[in-house]
Amino acid sequence: DQQVKQNSPSLSVQEGRISILNCDYTNSMFDYFLWYKKYPAEGPTFLISISSIKDKNEDGRFTVFLNKSAKHLSLHIVPSQPGDSAVYFCATNTGNQFYFGTGTSLTVIP
Amino acid sequence: NAGVTQTPKFQVLKTGQSMTLQCAQDMNHNSMYWYRQDPGMGLRLIYYSASEGTTDKGEVPNGYNVSRLNKREFSLRLESAAPSQTSVYFCASRAAGNSPLHFGNGTRLTVT
């Protein structure tokens, strides 16, 4: 069973607009959540994280929101840039194990 | 600053052949991981090593073995490769506590 779900395989956004990527998880015991960005032929790169004691974390153009009651995580990118075009994975961990979603391919149109 | 280094980058095997994927990290991280990525499946954990001298199974360990050679190195071995093991393999490491995984650039393996 998928512990972390990303229900949108792809998303297209105009340059300068907001990109919103969504993620749902199943286990309320998860306490650390992350977003990774992946370009083709490269490994995933850590983008931003949030612990379960917070509901928002910002880093420049990237903001992660956590809704624990809904078991929902989202990543907002504002403004979106063509270089943001990549596959984005959400992830969570419990103890030493990390669980990843299936990814959302973001295309930012110039 | 190399981070996590994986070798080889590409490999083609015939069914039944064996090989070892190598991984080394220079960040003095305690924990190391092996994942595989398949289309539509995300990243799935094969094995991990929480610290030098320990290894544990992940979600999809069948057909694989691992060795934590020392704190820097964590290898993944396929004893008898099968076409179902065609995938991209990623090694990762992380420091203690709530810290992110740092990934290598992957090994693309094809088993014919």
Coordinates of C-alpha atoms in Angstrom, one line a residue:
Chain A
D1 CA 0.0 0.0 0.0
Q2 CA 1.2 3.5 -0.9
Q3 CA 2.0 5.4 2.3
V4 CA 2.4 8.7 0.4
K5 CA 0.3 9.6 -2.6
Q6 CA 0.7 12.2 -5.3
N7 CA -2.4 12.0 -7.4
S8 CA -1.4 14.4 -10.1
P9 CA 1.2 12.9 -12.4
S10 CA 1.8 16.2 -14.2
L11 CA 1.2 19.9 -13.9
S12 CA 1.7 22.8 -16.4
V13 CA 2.0 26.4 -15.2
Q14 CA 2.8 29.7 -16.9
E15 CA 6.1 31.4 -16.0
G16 CA 5.5 33.9 -13.1
R17 CA 2.4 32.1 -11.8
I18 CA 2.0 29.9 -8.8
S19 CA 2.7 26.2 -8.9
I20 CA 0.9 24.1 -6.3
L21 CA 1.9 20.5 -5.9
N22 CA -0.1 18.2 -3.6
C23 CA 0.6 15.1 -1.5
D24 CA -1.5 12.9 0.8
Y25 CA -0.2 10.5 3.4
T26 CA -1.8 7.7 5.4
N27 CA -0.1 7.4 8.7
S28 CA -0.7 10.1 11.4
M29 CA 2.6 9.0 13.1
F30 CA 4.7 10.5 10.4
D31 CA 6.5 13.5 11.8
Y32 CA 8.9 14.8 9.2
F33 CA 8.0 15.7 5.6
L34 CA 10.1 16.6 2.7
W35 CA 10.0 17.7 -1.0
Y36 CA 12.6 16.7 -3.5
K37 CA 13.2 17.9 -7.0
K38 CA 14.6 15.6 -9.8
Y39 CA 16.0 16.5 -13.2
P40 CA 16.4 13.8 -15.8
A41 CA 19.6 11.7 -15.4
E42 CA 20.3 13.1 -11.9
G43 CA 19.5 12.1 -8.4
P44 CA 16.7 13.7 -6.4
T45 CA 17.8 16.9 -4.7
F46 CA 16.4 18.0 -1.3
L47 CA 14.3 21.1 -1.6
I48 CA 12.5 21.9 1.6
S49 CA 11.1 20.1 4.7
I50 CA 8.7 20.6 7.6
S51 CA 8.2 18.9 10.9
S52 CA 4.8 18.0 12.3
I53 CA 5.0 20.7 14.9
K54 CA 4.7 23.3 12.2
D55 CA 2.1 24.0 9.6
K56 CA 4.2 26.2 7.2
N57 CA 7.8 26.5 6.2
E58 CA 9.3 29.0 3.7
D59 CA 12.5 29.1 1.8
G60 CA 12.7 31.8 -0.8
R61 CA 10.2 31.0 -3.6
F62 CA 9.2 27.7 -2.0
T63 CA 6.7 27.2 0.8
V64 CA 5.5 23.9 2.2
F65 CA 2.2 23.7 4.0
L66 CA 1.2 20.8 6.3
N67 CA -2.4 20.0 7.2
K68 CA -2.2 17.3 9.8
S69 CA -5.9 16.8 10.3
A70 CA -6.3 16.2 6.5
K71 CA -3.0 14.3 6.3
H72 CA -2.1 16.6 3.4
L73 CA 1.1 18.4 2.3
S74 CA 1.5 20.9 -0.4
L75 CA 4.4 22.8 -2.0
H76 CA 3.9 26.3 -3.4
I77 CA 6.4 27.8 -5.9
V78 CA 6.0 31.5 -6.4
P79 CA 6.8 32.8 -8.9
S80 CA 7.4 29.7 -11.1
Q81 CA 10.4 29.8 -13.4
P82 CA 11.3 27.6 -16.4
G83 CA 14.2 26.2 -14.4
D84 CA 11.7 24.8 -12.0
S85 CA 10.5 22.3 -14.6
A86 CA 11.3 18.9 -13.1
V87 CA 9.7 16.0 -11.3
Y88 CA 8.8 16.7 -7.6
F89 CA 8.6 14.0 -5.0
C90 CA 7.1 14.4 -1.6
A91 CA 8.4 12.1 1.1
T92 CA 8.0 11.4 4.8
N93 CA 9.8 9.3 7.3
T94 CA 9.3 7.3 10.5
G95 CA 12.4 6.2 12.3
N96 CA 15.0 5.3 9.7
Q97 CA 12.6 4.6 6.8
F98 CA 11.6 7.2 4.2
Y99 CA 8.5 6.8 2.0
F100 CA 8.2 8.6 -1.3
G101 CA 5.3 9.5 -3.5
T102 CA 5.2 8.6 -7.2
G103 CA 6.1 12.2 -8.3
T104 CA 4.5 15.1 -10.2
S105 CA 6.1 16.3 -13.4
L106 CA 6.0 20.1 -13.4
T107 CA 6.4 22.0 -16.6
V108 CA 6.8 25.8 -16.4
I109 CA 5.9 27.4 -19.8
P110 CA 7.9 30.5 -20.7
Chain B
N1 CA 32.7 18.2 -2.4
A2 CA 31.6 15.0 -4.0
G3 CA 28.6 14.1 -1.7
V4 CA 27.3 10.6 -2.7
T5 CA 29.1 8.9 -5.5
Q6 CA 27.7 5.9 -7.3
T7 CA 29.4 3.6 -9.8
P8 CA 28.8 2.5 -12.5
K9 CA 26.5 5.0 -14.1
F10 CA 25.2 2.5 -16.6
Q11 CA 25.2 -1.3 -16.8
V12 CA 23.7 -4.0 -19.0
L13 CA 23.5 -7.5 -17.7
K14 CA 22.2 -10.8 -19.0
T15 CA 19.7 -12.7 -17.0
G16 CA 21.5 -14.8 -14.3
Q17 CA 24.7 -12.6 -14.2
S18 CA 25.8 -11.0 -11.0
M19 CA 27.1 -7.5 -10.2
T20 CA 27.7 -5.1 -7.4
L21 CA 26.7 -1.5 -7.4
Q22 CA 29.0 0.7 -5.4
C23 CA 28.2 3.7 -3.3
A24 CA 30.4 6.0 -1.2
Q25 CA 29.7 9.2 0.7
D26 CA 32.1 11.8 2.1
M27 CA 29.7 13.6 4.5
N28 CA 30.4 11.4 7.5
H29 CA 26.8 10.3 7.6
N30 CA 25.8 7.4 9.7
S31 CA 22.8 6.1 7.7
M32 CA 22.9 4.9 4.1
Y33 CA 20.2 3.7 1.8
W34 CA 19.5 1.9 -1.5
Y35 CA 16.4 2.8 -3.5
R36 CA 15.1 1.8 -6.9
Q37 CA 13.0 4.0 -9.2
D38 CA 10.6 2.6 -11.7
P39 CA 8.0 4.4 -13.9
G40 CA 4.8 5.1 -11.9
M41 CA 6.2 3.6 -8.7
G42 CA 8.2 6.4 -7.2
L43 CA 11.3 5.5 -5.1
R44 CA 11.1 2.2 -3.2
L45 CA 13.5 1.3 -0.5
I46 CA 15.5 -1.9 -1.0
Y47 CA 17.8 -1.9 2.0
Y48 CA 19.2 0.6 4.5
S49 CA 22.0 0.7 7.0
A50 CA 21.2 2.9 10.0
S51 CA 24.9 2.8 11.2
E52 CA 28.1 1.0 10.4
G53 CA 27.7 -2.7 11.0
T54 CA 23.9 -2.9 10.7
T55 CA 21.7 -3.4 7.7
D56 CA 17.9 -3.8 7.4
K57 CA 15.4 -4.8 4.7
G58 CA 13.2 -2.2 3.1
E59 CA 10.1 -2.5 1.0
V60 CA 11.6 -4.5 -1.9
P61 CA 14.6 -6.5 -0.7
N62 CA 14.1 -9.8 -2.6
G63 CA 16.9 -10.6 -5.0
Y64 CA 19.4 -8.2 -3.4
N65 CA 22.1 -8.3 -0.8
V66 CA 24.0 -5.4 0.8
S67 CA 27.2 -4.8 2.6
R68 CA 28.1 -1.8 4.8
L69 CA 31.8 -2.0 4.2
N70 CA 32.7 0.9 6.5
K71 CA 31.1 4.2 7.4
R72 CA 31.7 5.6 3.9
E73 CA 30.7 2.7 1.7
F74 CA 27.5 0.7 1.1
S75 CA 27.2 -1.7 -1.7
L76 CA 24.3 -3.4 -3.3
R77 CA 24.7 -6.9 -4.9
L78 CA 22.5 -8.7 -7.4
E79 CA 23.5 -12.4 -7.3
S80 CA 21.4 -13.6 -10.2
A81 CA 20.0 -10.7 -12.2
A82 CA 16.4 -10.9 -13.5
P83 CA 14.6 -8.6 -16.1
S84 CA 12.4 -7.4 -13.2
Q85 CA 15.5 -5.8 -11.7
T86 CA 15.8 -3.4 -14.7
S87 CA 15.6 0.0 -13.0
V88 CA 17.4 3.1 -11.9
Y89 CA 19.2 2.5 -8.5
F90 CA 19.9 5.4 -6.2
C91 CA 22.1 5.4 -3.1
A92 CA 21.5 8.0 -0.4
S93 CA 22.9 9.0 3.0
R94 CA 21.8 11.1 5.8
A95 CA 23.0 12.5 9.1
A96 CA 21.3 11.7 12.4
G97 CA 18.0 13.1 13.6
N98 CA 15.4 14.9 11.4
S99 CA 17.6 15.4 8.4
P100 CA 17.1 14.9 4.6
L101 CA 18.4 12.1 2.4
H102 CA 21.2 13.1 0.1
F103 CA 21.2 11.1 -3.2
G104 CA 23.8 10.1 -5.7
N105 CA 23.1 10.4 -9.4
G106 CA 22.0 6.8 -9.9
T107 CA 22.9 3.7 -11.8
R108 CA 20.8 2.8 -14.7
L109 CA 20.7 -1.0 -14.9
T110 CA 19.2 -3.0 -17.8
V111 CA 18.8 -6.8 -17.5
T112 CA 18.1 -8.6 -20.8

